[in-house]
Amino acid sequence: MSTGTDPLASLAYLPGVPEAVAEVRKSVDRLYGHRVMRRRAAEVTSEAALRGARASAALDGADWSLEEIRRRTDFGGDEQARTVGGALRISADAGQLLGIWRHSPLQVLARLHLLAVGDADPSAGRPRRTGEDAAPLFPIDLAASEGHEKPAEGVQLPPAPGADEAAARLDQLAQLLVARAEGAKSATPALVVAAVVHGELLALRPFASHNGVIARAAQRIVLISEGLDPKAICPAEVGLAELGTDAYRDALGGYLSGTGEGMARWIGHCGEALRLGVRESTAVCEAMQRGMV
């Protein structure tokens, strides 16, 4: 078994990861082979983007129904409305940023932050500076930071690294992604690469806010760029929301541990979420086939 010089290659051989990769590949291929995809792929992509945005916003504490989101035209009101609006803007633009991502991932991340917070925010598109803290990733952490008691169960996430360390590690991640885009790809599966990008952005929390929705969008861009989901029809965010915040936190704790077991658990969680996203889009295809959509 040769892993070459790709630092991610060994992750593909952790216990359970090859099986997770194979299951994801099989489910994605089945969705792409659905007869509806031959003539209505653009509609499936649009619906996947909407459902992914709804789920990503829900993970950030704005759990709105699809019907409410479809009905709304103004997302500039209260904090929840702004959260949903930011997720929608990111979801709509993510696929258009692929060309920039391949040579400048940091530029894309800055753009995603701008889309999330809106251009009226002075911190929009700017990574944290020395002394600036990152907002909590999950609503339960936000509640704890406001003086509410955190449940005894569940993983206690460590604080984000300082701004300088976060910037240095983010630059290393960007260099790795650019090298892959420039032809240094190995056999490392797309699921593994996407899970690492997702996990590292959650770990670093490079911006003062909205790091969760940005990390999930970056994962989607990687899945497109790496060729696993080129039409962006597999909304992993839906699966993450379905699996629940507690499971998300627990799996992220595995990533943050840096152990082989923890990394395998995180990659497996991302794979399961992606399969659930595939199931969601398969249901959309079936509804379209029956003339219900």
PDB file of C-alpha atoms in Angstrom:
ATOM      1  CA  MET A   1       0.000   0.000   0.000  1.00  0.00           C
ATOM      2  CA  SER A   2       1.589   3.249  -1.122  1.00  0.00           C
ATOM      3  CA  THR A   3       0.238   6.626   0.013  1.00  0.00           C
ATOM      4  CA  GLY A   4       2.808   8.747  -1.802  1.00  0.00           C
ATOM      5  CA  THR A   5       3.271  12.258  -0.473  1.00  0.00           C
ATOM      6  CA  ASP A   6      -0.408  13.089   0.068  1.00  0.00           C
ATOM      7  CA  PRO A   7      -0.771  13.767   3.813  1.00  0.00           C
ATOM      8  CA  LEU A   8      -4.421  12.706   3.658  1.00  0.00           C
ATOM      9  CA  ALA A   9      -3.839   9.370   1.961  1.00  0.00           C
ATOM     10  CA  SER A  10      -3.431   7.316   5.121  1.00  0.00           C
ATOM     11  CA  LEU A  11      -6.843   8.447   6.373  1.00  0.00           C
ATOM     12  CA  ALA A  12      -8.491   6.478   3.583  1.00  0.00           C
ATOM     13  CA  TYR A  13      -7.288   3.232   5.188  1.00  0.00           C
ATOM     14  CA  LEU A  14      -8.498   3.846   8.724  1.00  0.00           C
ATOM     15  CA  PRO A  15     -10.886   1.163  10.028  1.00  0.00           C
ATOM     16  CA  GLY A  16     -14.342   1.651   8.554  1.00  0.00           C
ATOM     17  CA  VAL A  17     -13.351   4.394   6.120  1.00  0.00           C
ATOM     18  CA  PRO A  18     -13.014   2.229   2.967  1.00  0.00           C
ATOM     19  CA  GLU A  19     -16.494   0.863   3.640  1.00  0.00           C
ATOM     20  CA  ALA A  20     -17.909   4.370   4.173  1.00  0.00           C
ATOM     21  CA  VAL A  21     -16.302   5.565   0.935  1.00  0.00           C
ATOM     22  CA  ALA A  22     -17.696   2.593  -1.008  1.00  0.00           C
ATOM     23  CA  GLU A  23     -21.210   3.073   0.387  1.00  0.00           C
ATOM     24  CA  VAL A  24     -21.179   6.780  -0.460  1.00  0.00           C
ATOM     25  CA  ARG A  25     -19.935   6.115  -3.990  1.00  0.00           C
ATOM     26  CA  LYS A  26     -22.635   3.512  -4.553  1.00  0.00           C
ATOM     27  CA  SER A  27     -25.460   5.737  -3.306  1.00  0.00           C
ATOM     28  CA  VAL A  28     -24.258   8.778  -5.273  1.00  0.00           C
ATOM     29  CA  ASP A  29     -23.926   6.746  -8.469  1.00  0.00           C
ATOM     30  CA  ARG A  30     -27.433   5.395  -8.004  1.00  0.00           C
ATOM     31  CA  LEU A  31     -28.833   8.923  -7.664  1.00  0.00           C
ATOM     32  CA  TYR A  32     -26.963  10.141 -10.743  1.00  0.00           C
ATOM     33  CA  GLY A  33     -28.417   7.216 -12.665  1.00  0.00           C
ATOM     34  CA  HIS A  34     -32.003   8.123 -11.795  1.00  0.00           C
ATOM     35  CA  ARG A  35     -34.056   8.664 -14.929  1.00  0.00           C
ATOM     36  CA  VAL A  36     -35.202  12.125 -13.742  1.00  0.00           C
ATOM     37  CA  MET A  37     -31.580  13.297 -13.824  1.00  0.00           C
ATOM     38  CA  ARG A  38     -31.511  12.912 -17.610  1.00  0.00           C
ATOM     39  CA  ARG A  39     -33.917  15.782 -18.191  1.00  0.00           C
ATOM     40  CA  ARG A  40     -34.423  17.683 -14.938  1.00  0.00           C
ATOM     41  CA  ALA A  41     -30.961  17.742 -13.372  1.00  0.00           C
ATOM     42  CA  ALA A  42     -30.977  21.533 -13.015  1.00  0.00           C
ATOM     43  CA  GLU A  43     -34.195  21.378 -11.010  1.00  0.00           C
ATOM     44  CA  VAL A  44     -32.766  18.711  -8.727  1.00  0.00           C
ATOM     45  CA  THR A  45     -29.669  20.859  -8.196  1.00  0.00           C
ATOM     46  CA  SER A  46     -31.819  23.862  -7.319  1.00  0.00           C
ATOM     47  CA  GLU A  47     -33.930  21.871  -4.874  1.00  0.00           C
ATOM     48  CA  ALA A  48     -30.837  20.335  -3.279  1.00  0.00           C
ATOM     49  CA  ALA A  49     -29.367  23.815  -2.788  1.00  0.00           C
ATOM     50  CA  LEU A  50     -32.533  25.026  -1.083  1.00  0.00           C
ATOM     51  CA  ARG A  51     -32.812  22.001   1.195  1.00  0.00           C
ATOM     52  CA  GLY A  52     -29.115  22.122   2.030  1.00  0.00           C
ATOM     53  CA  ALA A  53     -29.359  25.808   2.951  1.00  0.00           C
ATOM     54  CA  ARG A  54     -32.414  25.176   5.139  1.00  0.00           C
ATOM     55  CA  ALA A  55     -30.603  22.382   6.976  1.00  0.00           C
ATOM     56  CA  SER A  56     -27.387  24.372   7.414  1.00  0.00           C
ATOM     57  CA  ALA A  57     -29.325  27.280   8.891  1.00  0.00           C
ATOM     58  CA  ALA A  58     -31.145  24.854  11.206  1.00  0.00           C
ATOM     59  CA  LEU A  59     -27.799  23.614  12.509  1.00  0.00           C
ATOM     60  CA  ASP A  60     -27.008  27.257  13.322  1.00  0.00           C
ATOM     61  CA  GLY A  61     -30.236  27.594  15.309  1.00  0.00           C
ATOM     62  CA  ALA A  62     -32.664  28.875  12.630  1.00  0.00           C
ATOM     63  CA  ASP A  63     -34.831  25.810  12.061  1.00  0.00           C
ATOM     64  CA  TRP A  64     -37.392  27.017   9.524  1.00  0.00           C
ATOM     65  CA  SER A  65     -39.618  24.853   7.376  1.00  0.00           C
ATOM     66  CA  LEU A  66     -39.105  24.668   3.629  1.00  0.00           C
ATOM     67  CA  GLU A  67     -42.564  26.148   3.176  1.00  0.00           C
ATOM     68  CA  GLU A  68     -41.648  29.184   5.254  1.00  0.00           C
ATOM     69  CA  ILE A  69     -38.423  29.706   3.325  1.00  0.00           C
ATOM     70  CA  ARG A  70     -40.200  29.417  -0.026  1.00  0.00           C
ATOM     71  CA  ARG A  71     -42.819  31.910   1.137  1.00  0.00           C
ATOM     72  CA  ARG A  72     -40.419  34.523   2.490  1.00  0.00           C
ATOM     73  CA  THR A  73     -38.962  37.306   0.380  1.00  0.00           C
ATOM     74  CA  ASP A  74     -37.291  39.304   3.158  1.00  0.00           C
ATOM     75  CA  PHE A  75     -34.468  37.741   5.164  1.00  0.00           C
ATOM     76  CA  GLY A  76     -33.117  40.926   6.723  1.00  0.00           C
ATOM     77  CA  GLY A  77     -35.269  41.024   9.851  1.00  0.00           C
ATOM     78  CA  ASP A  78     -34.371  39.241  13.057  1.00  0.00           C
ATOM     79  CA  GLU A  79     -31.275  37.141  13.699  1.00  0.00           C
ATOM     80  CA  GLN A  80     -32.884  33.889  12.569  1.00  0.00           C
ATOM     81  CA  ALA A  81     -34.034  35.470   9.309  1.00  0.00           C
ATOM     82  CA  ARG A  82     -30.515  36.756   8.672  1.00  0.00           C
ATOM     83  CA  THR A  83     -29.086  33.305   9.383  1.00  0.00           C
ATOM     84  CA  VAL A  84     -31.431  31.708   6.858  1.00  0.00           C
ATOM     85  CA  GLY A  85     -30.735  34.464   4.333  1.00  0.00           C
ATOM     86  CA  GLY A  86     -26.996  33.987   4.657  1.00  0.00           C
ATOM     87  CA  ALA A  87     -27.305  30.229   4.190  1.00  0.00           C
ATOM     88  CA  LEU A  88     -29.419  30.767   1.078  1.00  0.00           C
ATOM     89  CA  ARG A  89     -26.926  33.222  -0.417  1.00  0.00           C
ATOM     90  CA  ILE A  90     -24.053  30.837   0.222  1.00  0.00           C
ATOM     91  CA  SER A  91     -25.936  27.900  -1.248  1.00  0.00           C
ATOM     92  CA  ALA A  92     -26.818  29.860  -4.360  1.00  0.00           C
ATOM     93  CA  ASP A  93     -23.231  31.030  -4.987  1.00  0.00           C
ATOM     94  CA  ALA A  94     -21.189  28.011  -3.879  1.00  0.00           C
ATOM     95  CA  GLY A  95     -21.292  26.264  -7.248  1.00  0.00           C
ATOM     96  CA  GLN A  96     -20.188  29.448  -9.020  1.00  0.00           C
ATOM     97  CA  LEU A  97     -17.022  29.708  -6.929  1.00  0.00           C
ATOM     98  CA  LEU A  98     -15.481  26.459  -8.117  1.00  0.00           C
ATOM     99  CA  GLY A  99     -13.008  28.056 -10.550  1.00  0.00           C
ATOM    100  CA  ILE A 100     -11.692  30.396  -7.863  1.00  0.00           C
ATOM    101  CA  TRP A 101     -11.580  27.603  -5.290  1.00  0.00           C
ATOM    102  CA  ARG A 102      -9.130  25.596  -7.369  1.00  0.00           C
ATOM    103  CA  HIS A 103      -6.436  28.279  -7.210  1.00  0.00           C
ATOM    104  CA  SER A 104      -7.464  30.391  -4.206  1.00  0.00           C
ATOM    105  CA  PRO A 105      -9.522  28.621  -1.529  1.00  0.00           C
ATOM    106  CA  LEU A 106      -8.891  31.448   0.933  1.00  0.00           C
ATOM    107  CA  GLN A 107     -10.535  33.925  -1.410  1.00  0.00           C
ATOM    108  CA  VAL A 108     -13.589  31.704  -1.623  1.00  0.00           C
ATOM    109  CA  LEU A 109     -13.796  31.342   2.149  1.00  0.00           C
ATOM    110  CA  ALA A 110     -13.693  35.125   2.478  1.00  0.00           C
ATOM    111  CA  ARG A 111     -16.483  35.367  -0.092  1.00  0.00           C
ATOM    112  CA  LEU A 112     -18.563  32.801   1.795  1.00  0.00           C
ATOM    113  CA  HIS A 113     -18.190  34.812   4.994  1.00  0.00           C
ATOM    114  CA  LEU A 114     -19.257  37.965   3.190  1.00  0.00           C
ATOM    115  CA  LEU A 115     -22.333  36.162   1.865  1.00  0.00           C
ATOM    116  CA  ALA A 116     -23.128  34.855   5.337  1.00  0.00           C
ATOM    117  CA  VAL A 117     -22.945  38.143   7.234  1.00  0.00           C
ATOM    118  CA  GLY A 118     -23.811  40.686   4.538  1.00  0.00           C
ATOM    119  CA  ASP A 119     -21.619  43.508   3.307  1.00  0.00           C
ATOM    120  CA  ALA A 120     -22.857  45.932   5.983  1.00  0.00           C
ATOM    121  CA  ASP A 121     -20.875  44.062   8.639  1.00  0.00           C
ATOM    122  CA  PRO A 122     -17.362  45.575   9.022  1.00  0.00           C
ATOM    123  CA  SER A 123     -15.902  42.111   9.645  1.00  0.00           C
ATOM    124  CA  ALA A 124     -17.372  40.667   6.442  1.00  0.00           C
ATOM    125  CA  GLY A 125     -14.858  38.559   4.547  1.00  0.00           C
ATOM    126  CA  ARG A 126     -12.109  39.194   7.102  1.00  0.00           C
ATOM    127  CA  PRO A 127     -10.543  36.428   9.204  1.00  0.00           C
ATOM    128  CA  ARG A 128     -10.242  36.882  12.941  1.00  0.00           C
ATOM    129  CA  ARG A 129      -7.530  39.197  14.167  1.00  0.00           C
ATOM    130  CA  THR A 130      -5.296  38.729  17.193  1.00  0.00           C
ATOM    131  CA  GLY A 131      -7.413  38.874  20.310  1.00  0.00           C
ATOM    132  CA  GLU A 132     -10.710  38.225  18.514  1.00  0.00           C
ATOM    133  CA  ASP A 133     -12.716  35.195  19.613  1.00  0.00           C
ATOM    134  CA  ALA A 134     -14.845  32.975  17.406  1.00  0.00           C
ATOM    135  CA  ALA A 135     -18.560  32.644  18.053  1.00  0.00           C
ATOM    136  CA  PRO A 136     -19.748  29.209  19.279  1.00  0.00           C
ATOM    137  CA  LEU A 137     -20.416  26.650  16.563  1.00  0.00           C
ATOM    138  CA  PHE A 138     -23.641  25.258  17.957  1.00  0.00           C
ATOM    139  CA  PRO A 139     -26.697  26.815  19.612  1.00  0.00           C
ATOM    140  CA  ILE A 140     -26.087  24.764  22.768  1.00  0.00           C
ATOM    141  CA  ASP A 141     -22.642  26.351  23.075  1.00  0.00           C
ATOM    142  CA  LEU A 142     -24.185  29.773  22.573  1.00  0.00           C
ATOM    143  CA  ALA A 143     -26.651  29.089  25.375  1.00  0.00           C
ATOM    144  CA  ALA A 144     -23.818  28.008  27.662  1.00  0.00           C
ATOM    145  CA  SER A 145     -21.851  31.158  26.870  1.00  0.00           C
ATOM    146  CA  GLU A 146     -24.883  33.230  27.885  1.00  0.00           C
ATOM    147  CA  GLY A 147     -25.004  31.694  31.326  1.00  0.00           C
ATOM    148  CA  HIS A 148     -27.308  28.734  30.739  1.00  0.00           C
ATOM    149  CA  GLU A 149     -26.398  25.316  32.027  1.00  0.00           C
ATOM    150  CA  LYS A 150     -24.985  22.950  29.435  1.00  0.00           C
ATOM    151  CA  PRO A 151     -26.273  19.358  29.646  1.00  0.00           C
ATOM    152  CA  ALA A 152     -23.907  16.958  31.352  1.00  0.00           C
ATOM    153  CA  GLU A 153     -23.805  14.629  28.388  1.00  0.00           C
ATOM    154  CA  GLY A 154     -22.153  15.519  25.113  1.00  0.00           C
ATOM    155  CA  VAL A 155     -18.683  16.450  23.980  1.00  0.00           C
ATOM    156  CA  GLN A 156     -17.047  19.555  25.410  1.00  0.00           C
ATOM    157  CA  LEU A 157     -15.410  21.225  22.431  1.00  0.00           C
ATOM    158  CA  PRO A 158     -12.140  23.071  23.031  1.00  0.00           C
ATOM    159  CA  PRO A 159     -11.926  26.775  22.211  1.00  0.00           C
ATOM    160  CA  ALA A 160     -10.790  27.833  18.771  1.00  0.00           C
ATOM    161  CA  PRO A 161      -7.047  28.382  18.352  1.00  0.00           C
ATOM    162  CA  GLY A 162      -5.771  31.920  18.350  1.00  0.00           C
ATOM    163  CA  ALA A 163      -5.995  33.975  15.189  1.00  0.00           C
ATOM    164  CA  ASP A 164      -2.335  33.524  14.238  1.00  0.00           C
ATOM    165  CA  GLU A 165      -2.390  29.745  14.621  1.00  0.00           C
ATOM    166  CA  ALA A 166      -5.697  29.535  12.779  1.00  0.00           C
ATOM    167  CA  ALA A 167      -4.316  31.596   9.900  1.00  0.00           C
ATOM    168  CA  ALA A 168      -1.182  29.446   9.628  1.00  0.00           C
ATOM    169  CA  ARG A 169      -3.121  26.186   9.600  1.00  0.00           C
ATOM    170  CA  LEU A 170      -5.649  27.601   7.164  1.00  0.00           C
ATOM    171  CA  ASP A 171      -2.840  28.543   4.805  1.00  0.00           C
ATOM    172  CA  GLN A 172      -1.485  24.980   4.980  1.00  0.00           C
ATOM    173  CA  LEU A 173      -4.914  23.602   4.146  1.00  0.00           C
ATOM    174  CA  ALA A 174      -5.223  25.984   1.203  1.00  0.00           C
ATOM    175  CA  GLN A 175      -1.809  24.945  -0.131  1.00  0.00           C
ATOM    176  CA  LEU A 176      -2.839  21.297   0.035  1.00  0.00           C
ATOM    177  CA  LEU A 177      -6.048  21.956  -1.883  1.00  0.00           C
ATOM    178  CA  VAL A 178      -4.298  24.028  -4.554  1.00  0.00           C
ATOM    179  CA  ALA A 179      -1.695  21.299  -5.016  1.00  0.00           C
ATOM    180  CA  ARG A 180      -4.456  18.764  -5.578  1.00  0.00           C
ATOM    181  CA  ALA A 181      -6.164  21.053  -8.087  1.00  0.00           C
ATOM    182  CA  GLU A 182      -2.895  21.560  -9.956  1.00  0.00           C
ATOM    183  CA  GLY A 183      -2.479  17.872 -10.591  1.00  0.00           C
ATOM    184  CA  ALA A 184      -1.010  16.497  -7.390  1.00  0.00           C
ATOM    185  CA  LYS A 185      -4.126  14.451  -6.661  1.00  0.00           C
ATOM    186  CA  SER A 186      -3.668  11.016  -5.200  1.00  0.00           C
ATOM    187  CA  ALA A 187      -6.154   8.228  -4.832  1.00  0.00           C
ATOM    188  CA  THR A 188      -7.463   9.819  -1.635  1.00  0.00           C
ATOM    189  CA  PRO A 189     -11.264   9.632  -1.950  1.00  0.00           C
ATOM    190  CA  ALA A 190     -13.340  12.771  -2.267  1.00  0.00           C
ATOM    191  CA  LEU A 191     -15.252  11.927   0.913  1.00  0.00           C
ATOM    192  CA  VAL A 192     -12.015  11.949   2.916  1.00  0.00           C
ATOM    193  CA  VAL A 193     -10.815  15.257   1.458  1.00  0.00           C
ATOM    194  CA  ALA A 194     -14.217  16.888   2.006  1.00  0.00           C
ATOM    195  CA  ALA A 195     -14.435  15.606   5.579  1.00  0.00           C
ATOM    196  CA  VAL A 196     -10.976  16.984   6.401  1.00  0.00           C
ATOM    197  CA  VAL A 197     -11.788  20.405   4.948  1.00  0.00           C
ATOM    198  CA  HIS A 198     -15.083  20.452   6.828  1.00  0.00           C
ATOM    199  CA  GLY A 199     -13.505  19.344  10.094  1.00  0.00           C
ATOM    200  CA  GLU A 200     -10.493  21.637   9.868  1.00  0.00           C
ATOM    201  CA  LEU A 201     -12.638  24.708   9.265  1.00  0.00           C
ATOM    202  CA  LEU A 202     -14.806  23.818  12.254  1.00  0.00           C
ATOM    203  CA  ALA A 203     -11.659  23.292  14.314  1.00  0.00           C
ATOM    204  CA  LEU A 204      -9.995  26.560  13.269  1.00  0.00           C
ATOM    205  CA  ARG A 205     -13.102  28.771  13.203  1.00  0.00           C
ATOM    206  CA  PRO A 206     -11.127  31.306  11.167  1.00  0.00           C
ATOM    207  CA  PHE A 207     -13.846  33.947  11.195  1.00  0.00           C
ATOM    208  CA  ALA A 208     -15.501  35.667  14.118  1.00  0.00           C
ATOM    209  CA  SER A 209     -18.874  34.183  13.189  1.00  0.00           C
ATOM    210  CA  HIS A 210     -20.731  31.851  10.791  1.00  0.00           C
ATOM    211  CA  ASN A 211     -17.947  29.272  10.688  1.00  0.00           C
ATOM    212  CA  GLY A 212     -20.378  26.361  10.666  1.00  0.00           C
ATOM    213  CA  VAL A 213     -22.270  27.331   7.531  1.00  0.00           C
ATOM    214  CA  ILE A 214     -18.963  28.196   5.831  1.00  0.00           C
ATOM    215  CA  ALA A 215     -17.423  24.823   6.707  1.00  0.00           C
ATOM    216  CA  ARG A 216     -20.448  22.965   5.366  1.00  0.00           C
ATOM    217  CA  ALA A 217     -20.412  24.993   2.151  1.00  0.00           C
ATOM    218  CA  ALA A 218     -16.691  24.316   1.721  1.00  0.00           C
ATOM    219  CA  GLN A 219     -17.374  20.608   2.060  1.00  0.00           C
ATOM    220  CA  ARG A 220     -19.940  20.873  -0.733  1.00  0.00           C
ATOM    221  CA  ILE A 221     -17.470  22.716  -2.962  1.00  0.00           C
ATOM    222  CA  VAL A 222     -14.864  19.996  -2.364  1.00  0.00           C
ATOM    223  CA  LEU A 223     -17.354  17.272  -3.280  1.00  0.00           C
ATOM    224  CA  ILE A 224     -18.029  19.119  -6.542  1.00  0.00           C
ATOM    225  CA  SER A 225     -14.350  19.863  -7.230  1.00  0.00           C
ATOM    226  CA  GLU A 226     -13.229  16.301  -6.499  1.00  0.00           C
ATOM    227  CA  GLY A 227     -15.828  14.926  -8.893  1.00  0.00           C
ATOM    228  CA  LEU A 228     -17.985  12.956  -6.466  1.00  0.00           C
ATOM    229  CA  ASP A 229     -20.982  15.290  -6.788  1.00  0.00           C
ATOM    230  CA  PRO A 230     -20.303  17.489  -9.840  1.00  0.00           C
ATOM    231  CA  LYS A 231     -23.931  18.628 -10.171  1.00  0.00           C
ATOM    232  CA  ALA A 232     -24.282  19.462  -6.448  1.00  0.00           C
ATOM    233  CA  ILE A 233     -27.333  17.268  -5.927  1.00  0.00           C
ATOM    234  CA  CYS A 234     -26.262  15.569  -2.685  1.00  0.00           C
ATOM    235  CA  PRO A 235     -27.021  17.957   0.222  1.00  0.00           C
ATOM    236  CA  ALA A 236     -24.939  16.550   3.073  1.00  0.00           C
ATOM    237  CA  GLU A 237     -26.237  19.375   5.271  1.00  0.00           C
ATOM    238  CA  VAL A 238     -29.633  17.671   5.252  1.00  0.00           C
ATOM    239  CA  GLY A 239     -28.044  14.526   6.612  1.00  0.00           C
ATOM    240  CA  LEU A 240     -26.113  16.419   9.277  1.00  0.00           C
ATOM    241  CA  ALA A 241     -29.327  18.040  10.476  1.00  0.00           C
ATOM    242  CA  GLU A 242     -31.165  14.707  10.425  1.00  0.00           C
ATOM    243  CA  LEU A 243     -28.447  13.009  12.464  1.00  0.00           C
ATOM    244  CA  GLY A 244     -28.678  15.840  14.968  1.00  0.00           C
ATOM    245  CA  THR A 245     -26.464  18.392  16.647  1.00  0.00           C
ATOM    246  CA  ASP A 246     -25.366  16.043  19.436  1.00  0.00           C
ATOM    247  CA  ALA A 247     -24.050  13.481  16.949  1.00  0.00           C
ATOM    248  CA  TYR A 248     -22.406  16.283  14.937  1.00  0.00           C
ATOM    249  CA  ARG A 249     -20.605  17.575  18.037  1.00  0.00           C
ATOM    250  CA  ASP A 250     -19.568  14.082  19.069  1.00  0.00           C
ATOM    251  CA  ALA A 251     -18.131  13.290  15.646  1.00  0.00           C
ATOM    252  CA  LEU A 252     -16.328  16.637  15.531  1.00  0.00           C
ATOM    253  CA  GLY A 253     -14.828  15.800  18.894  1.00  0.00           C
ATOM    254  CA  GLY A 254     -13.338  12.742  17.211  1.00  0.00           C
ATOM    255  CA  TYR A 255     -11.761  14.918  14.538  1.00  0.00           C
ATOM    256  CA  LEU A 256     -10.376  17.304  17.118  1.00  0.00           C
ATOM    257  CA  SER A 257      -8.839  14.415  19.058  1.00  0.00           C
ATOM    258  CA  GLY A 258      -6.490  13.739  16.137  1.00  0.00           C
ATOM    259  CA  THR A 259      -6.573  10.001  16.836  1.00  0.00           C
ATOM    260  CA  GLY A 260      -7.116   7.428  14.121  1.00  0.00           C
ATOM    261  CA  GLU A 261     -10.298   6.246  15.791  1.00  0.00           C
ATOM    262  CA  GLY A 262     -11.601   9.804  16.124  1.00  0.00           C
ATOM    263  CA  MET A 263     -10.774  10.709  12.531  1.00  0.00           C
ATOM    264  CA  ALA A 264     -12.473   7.540  11.284  1.00  0.00           C
ATOM    265  CA  ARG A 265     -15.569   8.394  13.314  1.00  0.00           C
ATOM    266  CA  TRP A 266     -15.672  11.896  11.801  1.00  0.00           C
ATOM    267  CA  ILE A 267     -15.238  10.667   8.219  1.00  0.00           C
ATOM    268  CA  GLY A 268     -17.889   8.022   8.813  1.00  0.00           C
ATOM    269  CA  HIS A 269     -20.277  10.663  10.153  1.00  0.00           C
ATOM    270  CA  CYS A 270     -19.724  12.849   7.087  1.00  0.00           C
ATOM    271  CA  GLY A 271     -20.317   9.814   4.885  1.00  0.00           C
ATOM    272  CA  GLU A 272     -23.553   8.932   6.635  1.00  0.00           C
ATOM    273  CA  ALA A 273     -24.746  12.536   6.330  1.00  0.00           C
ATOM    274  CA  LEU A 274     -23.967  12.497   2.618  1.00  0.00           C
ATOM    275  CA  ARG A 275     -25.918   9.278   2.123  1.00  0.00           C
ATOM    276  CA  LEU A 276     -28.900  10.832   3.878  1.00  0.00           C
ATOM    277  CA  GLY A 277     -28.558  13.836   1.574  1.00  0.00           C
ATOM    278  CA  VAL A 278     -28.623  11.448  -1.372  1.00  0.00           C
ATOM    279  CA  ARG A 279     -31.781   9.903   0.042  1.00  0.00           C
ATOM    280  CA  GLU A 280     -33.365  13.352   0.243  1.00  0.00           C
ATOM    281  CA  SER A 281     -32.594  14.119  -3.405  1.00  0.00           C
ATOM    282  CA  THR A 282     -33.733  10.651  -4.451  1.00  0.00           C
ATOM    283  CA  ALA A 283     -37.097  11.429  -2.856  1.00  0.00           C
ATOM    284  CA  VAL A 284     -37.176  14.692  -4.814  1.00  0.00           C
ATOM    285  CA  CYS A 285     -36.492  12.771  -8.036  1.00  0.00           C
ATOM    286  CA  GLU A 286     -39.245  10.287  -7.225  1.00  0.00           C
ATOM    287  CA  ALA A 287     -41.693  13.126  -6.585  1.00  0.00           C
ATOM    288  CA  MET A 288     -40.761  14.720  -9.896  1.00  0.00           C
ATOM    289  CA  GLN A 289     -41.249  11.419 -11.666  1.00  0.00           C
ATOM    290  CA  ARG A 290     -44.731  11.118 -10.201  1.00  0.00           C
ATOM    291  CA  GLY A 291     -45.534  14.657 -11.295  1.00  0.00           C
ATOM    292  CA  MET A 292     -45.789  15.939  -7.737  1.00  0.00           C
ATOM    293  CA  VAL A 293     -43.087  18.586  -8.217  1.00  0.00           C
TER     294      VAL A 293
END
